[in-house]
Structures are given as structure tokens and as C-alpha cells.
Amino acid sequence: MKRMIVHCEPGSTEMVLFEDDKLVEYAAERSQKRGLVGSFFNGKVVNVIPGMQAAFVDIGQKKNAFLYIDDLLHPNLEKQSKLKPSIAELLRPGQELIVQVIKDAIGNKGARVSTHYSLPGRWLVYMPSAGYVAVSKKIGQEEERWRLKAIGEELRNADEGLILRTVAEYEAREAIAEDLALLREQFALILAKGERVSAPTALHHDLSMVQRLMRDAYSPETDEIIMDSPEQAEEALLFLNSMFPGTPPRVIAYDGEVPLFDFYGVRHQLDRDFQRKVWLPGGGYLVWDQTEALTVIDVNTGKFTGGDNLEDTVFQTNLEAAQEMARLIRLRDTGGIIIIDFIDMESDQHRSVVLDKLDNCMRGDRTQHHILGWTKLGLLEMTRKRMREESTVAIGEASPTSRANSKGKFNGYS
């Protein structure tokens, strides 16, 4: 069971996602500070720097975007030459090209852009020139993986690339084909606009934060969306009806006396989960320290004394910590290098079980991540793709005051 709760105010939106009554995602978006990841621009090359194998591209933002040579070469590694050329052979100042934002501007760094274009749909991700078919690793049934791969190979043109998403599992070929046709049409419109306008110009913006989550995670059989704006609820209903024709989506407009986030205890949970020190249910606690380069999470036994002996106490605390930090990493949208300092364990078997626990709990995270394993110092190292500024920056900013004038009752749309 997933429940999306969306708090809307003029110029800003906050969203939380509950899975089985556990808060697992938070995002805030201001209309004037909307992220650019996934957006297409007709850009103009400003500087080419051979020593960095990179170029700076004007896309009409405050800071020029950064284009690395690996994001300029052919997206299929098998079609790249073994000797990487100088970027100066491929680009020149003043040249115009269509780029896609793959990472928002963070701090003093401009956005990162690529010519490895991709357009996500409901069932697949369309890559116009990647030249291969892949299936989400989260689909475990080998027979189903082969079925989806065969459908992808049958549907794609010679140069196209497709990634069949996790939600495509057991989906009909006709639905996947329809999704692909819509994405092809969308990309053709982007290219056509790019030929008509001069740089720098925006060609296409990705969906809003709420629409992205509905596209990527919503299932009409099990999920519901609760919004405190009737207008936004109507828009969500129309959007979901276009995605799931014939299946009435569960969209609820909330109009209660108590502000929406307070009614569901969201504010209290966010305040607790974004502290530097986070208590675990069993009495242990995590200490969360973030630098520009990495995030360090330290595990402590605290008040936990539930084990039969010291090793068992440490093991049980680490297991509980692994489960909770997987939720918090996703909730805080922590990205980059993550170093976890579990309490030292004597048993190799215990270390293996804790690693498996973290891996299993992270499988619900849609953001790309890799658990690299234990270092020689006994630390656990992992990485998680960083695409936008971490949620700790945004918390509380999008909605400094709660809606005080909401009143009435629940209104369900169907």
C-alpha cells in the first residue's frame, strides 16, 4: 500500500510518500526553482577545454552547463572508438547542439548535460540512439525478463535503445508499443523545435515533481493520492486517467480543519527524521554528517541492551540500523558517496547478514545506487546517484506556514 500526500500552496508543492505506513520519500518544489533534470535545451558552446575533456554550454540559465566528453560520444560503448578523441575535435565555440540536463546545478556548479538523450515513459525509457534493449534488474523472473527483452527487440528501430522498467513486468505488448509510439512522437517534436529556434532555448521540460512520482510509482490497484488543493486534485485525476484508462484512480481532495501534513503527522516525522541524531526503535541511534563530497552515517548502541551478549547486541543494533538508514537515505534523497560506520562485529557471518539486510531494504529505492561492500577499515561504502540538491536543503522552505483556512471534509474523485 502506497499513499502519496501532497501539500499545495501558491508557487510551491511538498510531497511525501508512505509505503506500508512508513515515510520513505519527501520532496519539495518551488515553481520558480523547479529542477531541470530531464529537460532539453538548444544550447550554445561557450568554451571548449581540451585539458578537462569538457565544454561549457550556455543553456539560458544563470550558470553555463558542463558537458563532459563521455556524455558527447556515442551512448553505446561498443560503437565508440578505442582511442578517445579530443573534445576540441568534436566541438567548437559558438556551435549549437541539443543537450539534456542529467544533473541539476548544485552549489557553485552549473547543471551537467548530455547528448545521450532519454525520455521516460510509463513502461519504458526511450533512448533514440543507444542501440540496445535492457530490462530492469529488479524484475527477478528470468522468463519474464526474456519476454520483455524480446518485445523490446521487436519494437525498436535499428538505432534505438529501450529500457523496460520494473512496472512493465507482465504488461501487455500493446501497452508497451503505445508507450514507445508516444515517446517517439515526443522526441520528434523536440528535434523539430530545435531546428526552428536559436540557442539558448528550452525545448522540453520534464513533468512536475508530483507527476513524475505518479508516472513512476503509482498503481491504481493499491495506491491513493491525497491533496489539499481541489484544483491540483482535478489535474492529477486527468493525468492518471490518461495513463490508466478504464481504471478509476484513487485521488482524494482533503479539505479538513487540521492542515493536511499535521493531520497525518507528517511534520512531526520530518522533523524527527531529518535530525543529525536519529533514534532507532530499539534504542540505538544514527549520527548523520554530510560534507560536500560524501555523507557519513555512524551507528551507536545507545540505550539498546536486547542481545544475549555484546556481540548479539551489536549485531541486532546493526540490523535495525541497516533497515532504518535505507529508509532515511531514500527519504533524505542522499546522493554521492555514503560511508556507513556500523558497530564493529567479530563474526564474518554477521557482517554478511547486515550487508544483505541493507541491500534488500534498498531495493525499493528507484534511484540508482551501488553497495560496494566493506573496506579494510571495517566501513561499509556505497554510492547513490545525485541528480538534485538533497532534501535537507529544501525541508521547510517550500511551505513556511501551514494552510490555516482549510476546512470541511474528504472529497474522493473517481
Short mmCIF file of C-alpha atoms in Angstrom, two decimals:
data_model
loop_
_atom_site.label_atom_id
_atom_site.label_comp_id
_atom_site.label_asym_id
_atom_site.label_seq_id
_atom_site.Cartn_x
_atom_site.Cartn_y
_atom_site.Cartn_z
CA MET A 1 0.00 0.00 0.00
CA LYS A 2 1.41 3.36 -1.06
CA ARG A 3 -0.06 6.70 -0.10
CA MET A 4 1.04 10.00 -1.63
CA ILE A 5 0.23 13.11 0.41
CA VAL A 6 0.64 16.39 -1.46
CA HIS A 7 0.50 19.82 0.18
CA CYS A 8 -0.01 22.65 -2.30
CA GLU A 9 0.48 26.37 -1.86
CA PRO A 10 0.75 29.17 -4.43
CA GLY A 11 4.18 28.76 -6.01
CA SER A 12 5.23 25.66 -4.07
CA THR A 13 4.42 21.99 -3.55
CA GLU A 14 5.50 19.47 -0.92
CA MET A 15 5.06 15.73 -1.36
CA VAL A 16 5.60 12.72 0.89
CA LEU A 17 5.24 9.04 0.07
CA PHE A 18 4.24 6.38 2.60
CA GLU A 19 4.78 2.68 1.94
CA ASP A 20 3.04 0.36 4.42
CA ASP A 21 2.59 3.36 6.76
CA LYS A 22 6.32 4.20 6.69
CA LEU A 23 7.51 7.57 5.41
CA VAL A 24 10.00 6.81 2.61
CA GLU A 25 10.17 9.85 0.32
CA TYR A 26 9.98 13.61 0.68
CA ALA A 27 10.34 16.28 -1.99
CA ALA A 28 9.66 19.99 -2.20
CA GLU A 29 9.46 22.08 -5.33
CA ARG A 30 9.02 25.78 -5.85
CA SER A 31 7.59 26.79 -9.19
CA GLN A 32 10.33 29.39 -9.67
CA LYS A 33 13.06 26.88 -8.65
CA ARG A 34 11.83 23.82 -10.50
CA GLY A 35 14.53 21.28 -11.24
CA LEU A 36 15.83 20.87 -14.78
CA VAL A 37 16.77 17.17 -14.80
CA GLY A 38 15.30 15.57 -17.92
CA SER A 39 14.76 18.90 -19.69
CA PHE A 40 16.05 19.50 -23.23
CA PHE A 41 17.75 22.71 -24.42
CA ASN A 42 19.14 24.04 -27.64
CA GLY A 43 22.49 25.13 -26.23
CA LYS A 44 25.46 27.12 -27.49
CA VAL A 45 29.05 26.04 -26.79
CA VAL A 46 30.83 28.82 -24.90
CA ASN A 47 34.21 27.25 -24.04
CA VAL A 48 35.97 24.05 -25.08
CA ILE A 49 38.66 22.89 -22.62
CA PRO A 50 40.76 20.02 -24.03
CA GLY A 51 42.68 19.64 -20.76
CA MET A 52 39.44 18.74 -18.99
CA GLN A 53 37.94 16.92 -21.99
CA ALA A 54 34.87 19.06 -21.37
CA ALA A 55 32.94 22.06 -22.65
CA PHE A 56 30.74 24.72 -21.11
CA VAL A 57 27.38 25.21 -22.80
CA ASP A 58 25.03 28.17 -22.49
CA ILE A 59 21.50 26.84 -21.95
CA GLY A 60 19.99 30.12 -20.81
CA GLN A 61 20.48 29.57 -17.07
CA LYS A 62 22.47 31.64 -14.58
CA LYS A 63 25.47 29.31 -14.92
CA ASN A 64 26.74 27.59 -18.03
CA ALA A 65 26.17 23.84 -18.15
CA PHE A 66 29.02 21.33 -18.11
CA LEU A 67 29.35 18.77 -20.93
CA TYR A 68 31.93 16.01 -20.44
CA ILE A 69 33.25 14.12 -23.46
CA ASP A 70 31.80 10.79 -22.28
CA ASP A 71 28.36 12.43 -22.46
CA LEU A 72 29.09 13.55 -26.02
CA LEU A 73 30.36 10.32 -27.57
CA HIS A 74 28.03 7.60 -28.81
CA PRO A 75 25.90 6.25 -25.92
CA ASN A 76 26.69 2.65 -26.89
CA LEU A 77 30.24 1.85 -25.74
CA GLU A 78 30.55 -0.85 -28.39
CA LYS A 79 30.24 1.80 -31.09
CA GLN A 80 32.90 4.10 -29.65
CA SER A 81 36.46 4.04 -30.96
CA LYS A 82 39.05 2.59 -28.58
CA LEU A 83 41.06 5.81 -28.68
CA LYS A 84 39.02 8.65 -27.21
CA PRO A 85 39.31 11.81 -29.37
CA SER A 86 39.98 15.29 -28.04
CA ILE A 87 36.80 17.18 -27.35
CA ALA A 88 38.24 20.03 -29.44
CA GLU A 89 37.83 17.76 -32.49
CA LEU A 90 34.12 17.42 -31.79
CA LEU A 91 33.03 20.87 -30.60
CA ARG A 92 33.92 24.49 -31.26
CA PRO A 93 32.85 27.71 -29.51
CA GLY A 94 29.65 29.11 -30.95
CA GLN A 95 28.38 25.72 -32.10
CA GLU A 96 24.75 24.92 -31.31
CA LEU A 97 23.60 21.48 -30.16
CA ILE A 98 20.68 19.89 -28.36
CA VAL A 99 21.53 18.77 -24.84
CA GLN A 100 19.60 17.19 -21.99
CA VAL A 101 20.12 18.01 -18.31
CA ILE A 102 21.18 14.93 -16.33
CA LYS A 103 22.11 16.70 -13.09
CA ASP A 104 20.80 19.95 -11.63
CA ALA A 105 23.06 22.84 -10.71
CA ILE A 106 24.33 22.30 -7.16
CA GLY A 107 26.14 24.95 -5.14
CA ASN A 108 28.66 26.71 -7.36
CA LYS A 109 28.43 24.10 -10.11
CA GLY A 110 26.24 24.52 -13.16
CA ALA A 111 23.98 21.79 -14.49
CA ARG A 112 25.54 18.76 -16.16
CA VAL A 113 24.23 18.00 -19.63
CA SER A 114 24.49 15.15 -22.11
CA THR A 115 23.73 14.22 -25.70
CA HIS A 116 22.75 10.72 -24.55
CA TYR A 117 19.08 11.55 -24.79
CA SER A 118 16.46 9.59 -22.85
CA LEU A 119 12.73 10.03 -22.39
CA PRO A 120 11.00 8.07 -19.61
CA GLY A 121 7.51 6.74 -20.19
CA ARG A 122 5.24 4.65 -18.02
CA TRP A 123 6.58 1.25 -19.11
CA LEU A 124 9.95 2.04 -20.68
CA VAL A 125 12.73 4.56 -21.12
CA TYR A 126 13.31 5.58 -24.74
CA MET A 127 16.90 6.30 -25.87
CA PRO A 128 16.84 7.41 -29.54
CA SER A 129 20.36 6.29 -30.46
CA ALA A 130 21.56 3.84 -27.79
CA GLY A 131 21.17 0.73 -29.95
CA TYR A 132 20.30 -1.87 -27.30
CA VAL A 133 17.49 -3.26 -25.15
CA ALA A 134 17.80 -3.68 -21.38
CA VAL A 135 15.40 -4.88 -18.70
CA SER A 136 15.20 -3.59 -15.14
CA LYS A 137 17.33 -5.70 -12.78
CA LYS A 138 14.50 -5.56 -10.24
CA ILE A 139 12.48 -7.96 -12.41
CA GLY A 140 13.59 -11.30 -11.00
CA GLN A 141 11.72 -13.84 -13.12
CA GLU A 142 14.08 -14.89 -15.91
CA GLU A 143 11.24 -15.93 -18.19
CA GLU A 144 9.61 -12.53 -17.85
CA ARG A 145 12.93 -10.78 -18.50
CA TRP A 146 13.32 -12.71 -21.75
CA ARG A 147 9.73 -11.88 -22.75
CA LEU A 148 10.24 -8.15 -22.20
CA LYS A 149 13.60 -8.15 -23.97
CA ALA A 150 12.04 -9.91 -26.97
CA ILE A 151 9.24 -7.33 -27.09
CA GLY A 152 11.80 -4.51 -26.94
CA GLU A 153 13.90 -6.00 -29.75
CA GLU A 154 10.79 -6.46 -31.86
CA LEU A 155 9.53 -2.90 -31.35
CA ARG A 156 12.70 -0.84 -31.60
CA ASN A 157 14.25 0.53 -34.78
CA ALA A 158 17.88 -0.29 -35.56
CA ASP A 159 19.50 2.63 -33.72
CA GLU A 160 17.04 2.96 -30.87
CA GLY A 161 17.58 1.88 -27.29
CA LEU A 162 14.95 0.81 -24.79
CA ILE A 163 14.99 0.07 -21.07
CA LEU A 164 11.95 -1.89 -19.89
CA ARG A 165 11.06 -0.54 -16.45
CA THR A 166 10.16 -2.56 -13.36
CA VAL A 167 6.48 -1.61 -13.69
CA ALA A 168 6.45 -3.23 -17.17
CA GLU A 169 6.55 -6.67 -15.56
CA TYR A 170 3.70 -8.77 -17.05
CA GLU A 171 2.45 -5.77 -19.05
CA ALA A 172 0.89 -6.43 -22.45
CA ARG A 173 2.89 -5.85 -25.63
CA GLU A 174 0.22 -3.42 -26.90
CA ALA A 175 0.62 -1.10 -23.90
CA ILE A 176 4.42 -1.09 -24.27
CA ALA A 177 4.13 -0.37 -28.01
CA GLU A 178 1.74 2.52 -27.36
CA ASP A 179 4.13 3.98 -24.78
CA LEU A 180 7.01 3.76 -27.27
CA ALA A 181 4.96 5.47 -30.00
CA LEU A 182 4.18 8.40 -27.70
CA LEU A 183 7.85 8.79 -26.73
CA ARG A 184 8.97 8.69 -30.36
CA GLU A 185 6.48 11.43 -31.19
CA GLN A 186 7.64 13.49 -28.22
CA PHE A 187 11.29 13.25 -29.28
CA ALA A 188 10.43 14.17 -32.88
CA LEU A 189 8.73 17.34 -31.62
CA ILE A 190 11.84 18.21 -29.57
CA LEU A 191 14.10 17.84 -32.63
CA ALA A 192 11.71 19.85 -34.80
CA LYS A 193 11.63 22.71 -32.30
CA GLY A 194 15.42 22.60 -32.01
CA GLU A 195 15.70 23.24 -35.76
CA ARG A 196 13.35 26.22 -35.60
CA VAL A 197 14.81 28.19 -32.68
CA SER A 198 18.24 29.61 -31.94
CA ALA A 199 20.28 28.89 -28.82
CA PRO A 200 19.93 29.16 -25.91
CA THR A 201 16.32 27.99 -25.78
CA ALA A 202 14.38 25.46 -23.71
CA LEU A 203 12.88 22.76 -25.92
CA HIS A 204 11.14 20.46 -23.44
CA HIS A 205 10.65 20.31 -19.68
CA ASP A 206 10.13 17.13 -17.72
CA LEU A 207 6.96 16.58 -15.72
CA SER A 208 6.39 18.26 -12.38
CA MET A 209 7.58 16.57 -9.21
CA VAL A 210 4.14 15.13 -8.42
CA GLN A 211 3.51 13.96 -12.00
CA ARG A 212 6.90 12.22 -12.07
CA LEU A 213 6.04 10.25 -8.96
CA MET A 214 2.63 9.35 -10.33
CA ARG A 215 4.23 8.19 -13.57
CA ASP A 216 6.98 6.19 -11.87
CA ALA A 217 5.36 4.77 -8.76
CA TYR A 218 1.57 4.96 -8.82
CA SER A 219 -0.53 1.82 -9.16
CA PRO A 220 -4.34 2.25 -9.24
CA GLU A 221 -4.91 -1.14 -7.61
CA THR A 222 -3.14 -0.35 -4.34
CA ASP A 223 -2.33 3.34 -4.09
CA GLU A 224 -4.06 6.58 -3.23
CA ILE A 225 -3.21 10.25 -3.56
CA ILE A 226 -4.41 12.84 -1.05
CA MET A 227 -4.10 16.53 -1.98
CA ASP A 228 -5.23 19.68 -0.18
CA SER A 229 -5.89 21.58 -3.41
CA PRO A 230 -9.07 20.69 -5.32
CA GLU A 231 -7.61 22.17 -8.50
CA GLN A 232 -4.42 20.09 -8.23
CA ALA A 233 -6.52 17.01 -7.41
CA GLU A 234 -8.55 17.54 -10.61
CA GLU A 235 -5.31 17.83 -12.64
CA ALA A 236 -3.93 14.68 -11.01
CA LEU A 237 -7.14 12.86 -11.85
CA LEU A 238 -6.90 13.87 -15.52
CA PHE A 239 -3.22 12.89 -15.67
CA LEU A 240 -3.84 9.46 -14.14
CA ASN A 241 -6.89 8.84 -16.33
CA SER A 242 -4.69 9.38 -19.37
CA MET A 243 -2.22 6.79 -18.00
CA PHE A 244 -4.76 4.25 -16.76
CA PRO A 245 -7.83 4.49 -18.97
CA GLY A 246 -10.69 2.42 -17.62
CA THR A 247 -9.24 2.19 -14.10
CA PRO A 248 -10.59 4.94 -11.80
CA PRO A 249 -7.63 6.40 -9.88
CA ARG A 250 -7.93 6.96 -6.14
CA VAL A 251 -7.47 10.73 -5.85
CA ILE A 252 -8.80 12.37 -2.69
CA ALA A 253 -9.20 16.12 -2.16
CA TYR A 254 -8.68 16.93 1.52
CA ASP A 255 -10.47 19.94 2.99
CA GLY A 256 -10.18 19.44 6.71
CA GLU A 257 -9.86 21.83 9.66
CA VAL A 258 -6.43 20.44 10.54
CA PRO A 259 -3.66 21.16 7.98
CA LEU A 260 -3.04 18.10 5.80
CA PHE A 261 0.56 17.40 6.92
CA ASP A 262 -0.44 17.80 10.56
CA PHE A 263 -3.46 15.52 10.15
CA TYR A 264 -1.19 12.66 9.01
CA GLY A 265 1.65 13.53 11.40
CA VAL A 266 3.99 14.33 8.51
CA ARG A 267 5.57 17.45 10.04
CA HIS A 268 6.47 15.60 13.23
CA GLN A 269 8.02 12.71 11.31
CA LEU A 270 10.00 15.00 9.03
CA ASP A 271 11.35 16.95 11.99
CA ARG A 272 12.45 13.68 13.61
CA ASP A 273 13.91 12.01 10.51
CA PHE A 274 15.97 15.00 9.36
CA GLN A 275 17.83 15.49 12.63
CA ARG A 276 21.57 14.90 12.78
CA LYS A 277 20.91 12.32 15.51
CA VAL A 278 18.12 9.85 14.69
CA TRP A 279 16.96 7.32 17.28
CA LEU A 280 16.26 3.74 16.24
CA PRO A 281 13.12 1.97 17.52
CA GLY A 282 15.18 -0.38 19.71
CA GLY A 283 17.16 2.34 21.49
CA GLY A 284 20.24 2.65 19.27
CA TYR A 285 20.81 5.75 17.18
CA LEU A 286 22.38 7.06 13.98
CA VAL A 287 24.56 10.16 13.62
CA TRP A 288 24.32 11.73 10.17
CA ASP A 289 27.15 14.01 8.97
CA GLN A 290 27.25 15.48 5.48
CA THR A 291 30.10 17.17 3.64
CA GLU A 292 30.27 18.40 0.06
CA ALA A 293 31.98 15.19 -1.07
CA LEU A 294 30.30 12.49 1.00
CA THR A 295 27.88 11.53 3.75
CA VAL A 296 28.98 9.62 6.85
CA ILE A 297 26.49 7.64 8.95
CA ASP A 298 27.64 6.42 12.36
CA VAL A 299 25.77 3.63 14.22
CA ASN A 300 25.68 3.56 18.02
CA THR A 301 24.11 1.11 20.51
CA GLY A 302 22.71 3.94 22.65
CA LYS A 303 20.10 2.52 25.04
CA PHE A 304 19.77 -0.85 23.25
CA THR A 305 20.60 -3.80 25.52
CA GLY A 306 18.40 -6.50 23.98
CA GLY A 307 21.05 -9.05 22.96
CA ASP A 308 22.15 -12.13 24.86
CA ASN A 309 25.75 -10.89 24.84
CA LEU A 310 27.77 -7.96 23.49
CA GLU A 311 28.22 -9.45 20.01
CA ASP A 312 24.49 -10.20 19.73
CA THR A 313 23.59 -6.70 20.96
CA VAL A 314 25.89 -5.17 18.35
CA PHE A 315 24.51 -7.44 15.62
CA GLN A 316 20.86 -6.66 16.43
CA THR A 317 21.59 -2.91 16.55
CA ASN A 318 23.35 -3.03 13.19
CA LEU A 319 20.47 -4.97 11.61
CA GLU A 320 17.97 -2.41 12.84
CA ALA A 321 20.25 0.41 11.68
CA ALA A 322 20.58 -1.09 8.18
CA GLN A 323 16.82 -1.18 7.76
CA GLU A 324 16.26 2.34 9.08
CA MET A 325 19.12 4.00 7.19
CA ALA A 326 17.87 2.51 3.90
CA ARG A 327 14.59 4.33 4.52
CA LEU A 328 16.35 7.55 5.57
CA ILE A 329 18.74 7.57 2.60
CA ARG A 330 15.73 7.45 0.30
CA LEU A 331 13.75 9.95 2.38
CA ARG A 332 16.58 12.48 2.56
CA ASP A 333 17.50 11.80 -1.08
CA THR A 334 21.13 11.39 -0.03
CA GLY A 335 23.46 11.22 -3.01
CA GLY A 336 27.13 10.76 -3.82
CA ILE A 337 29.49 8.66 -1.68
CA ILE A 338 27.98 7.26 1.52
CA ILE A 339 30.21 5.79 4.24
CA ILE A 340 28.49 3.78 6.99
CA ASP A 341 30.31 3.12 10.25
CA PHE A 342 28.47 0.14 11.69
CA ILE A 343 29.43 -1.00 15.18
CA ASP A 344 32.37 -3.44 14.91
CA MET A 345 31.31 -7.09 14.62
CA GLU A 346 33.54 -10.07 15.30
CA SER A 347 31.60 -12.51 13.10
CA ASP A 348 32.03 -12.51 9.31
CA GLN A 349 28.59 -14.11 9.08
CA HIS A 350 27.06 -11.19 10.98
CA ARG A 351 28.74 -8.71 8.62
CA SER A 352 27.35 -10.64 5.65
CA VAL A 353 23.82 -10.66 7.10
CA VAL A 354 23.94 -6.91 7.79
CA LEU A 355 25.13 -6.24 4.23
CA ASP A 356 22.31 -8.39 2.81
CA LYS A 357 19.80 -6.58 5.03
CA LEU A 358 20.86 -3.19 3.70
CA ASP A 359 20.83 -4.47 0.12
CA ASN A 360 17.31 -5.92 0.46
CA CYS A 361 15.95 -2.78 2.12
CA MET A 362 17.44 -0.56 -0.61
CA ARG A 363 15.67 -2.46 -3.40
CA GLY A 364 12.60 -0.25 -3.11
CA ASP A 365 14.71 2.80 -4.00
CA ARG A 366 14.16 3.86 -7.62
CA THR A 367 17.34 5.96 -7.64
CA GLN A 368 20.42 4.17 -8.98
CA HIS A 369 22.72 3.02 -6.20
CA HIS A 370 25.59 0.58 -5.64
CA ILE A 371 26.63 -1.07 -2.36
CA LEU A 372 30.36 -1.62 -2.76
CA GLY A 373 30.98 -3.63 0.42
CA TRP A 374 33.27 -3.46 3.42
CA THR A 375 36.54 -1.51 3.36
CA LYS A 376 39.73 -2.66 5.09
CA LEU A 377 38.85 -0.33 7.97
CA GLY A 378 35.53 -2.11 8.52
CA LEU A 379 33.40 0.65 7.00
CA LEU A 380 30.61 0.00 4.51
CA GLU A 381 30.85 2.01 1.32
CA MET A 382 28.04 2.74 -1.13
CA THR A 383 27.14 5.29 -3.77
CA ARG A 384 23.80 6.74 -4.82
CA LYS A 385 23.16 8.85 -7.88
CA ARG A 386 22.91 12.53 -7.07
CA MET A 387 20.67 14.40 -9.52
CA ARG A 388 19.46 17.36 -7.48
CA GLU A 389 20.17 19.06 -4.17
CA GLU A 390 19.46 16.96 -1.13
CA SER A 391 16.08 17.21 0.57
CA THR A 392 17.65 18.52 3.76
CA VAL A 393 18.12 21.83 1.94
CA ALA A 394 14.51 22.06 0.89
CA ILE A 395 12.74 20.90 4.04
CA GLY A 396 10.57 23.61 5.49
CA GLU A 397 11.39 26.11 2.74
CA ALA A 398 8.56 25.30 0.36
CA SER A 399 5.87 25.73 2.98
CA PRO A 400 6.93 28.01 5.85
CA THR A 401 3.36 28.19 7.11
CA SER A 402 0.60 25.61 7.08
CA ARG A 403 -2.68 26.25 5.38
CA ALA A 404 -4.78 27.78 8.11
CA ASN A 405 -8.02 28.25 6.25
CA SER A 406 -8.67 24.67 5.10
CA LYS A 407 -11.91 23.23 6.44
CA GLY A 408 -14.61 20.74 5.54
CA LYS A 409 -14.23 17.08 4.64
CA PHE A 410 -12.63 14.50 2.34
CA ASN A 411 -13.83 14.55 -1.27
CA GLY A 412 -12.97 11.48 -3.30
CA TYR A 413 -12.73 11.75 -7.07
CA SER A 414 -13.44 8.74 -9.26
#
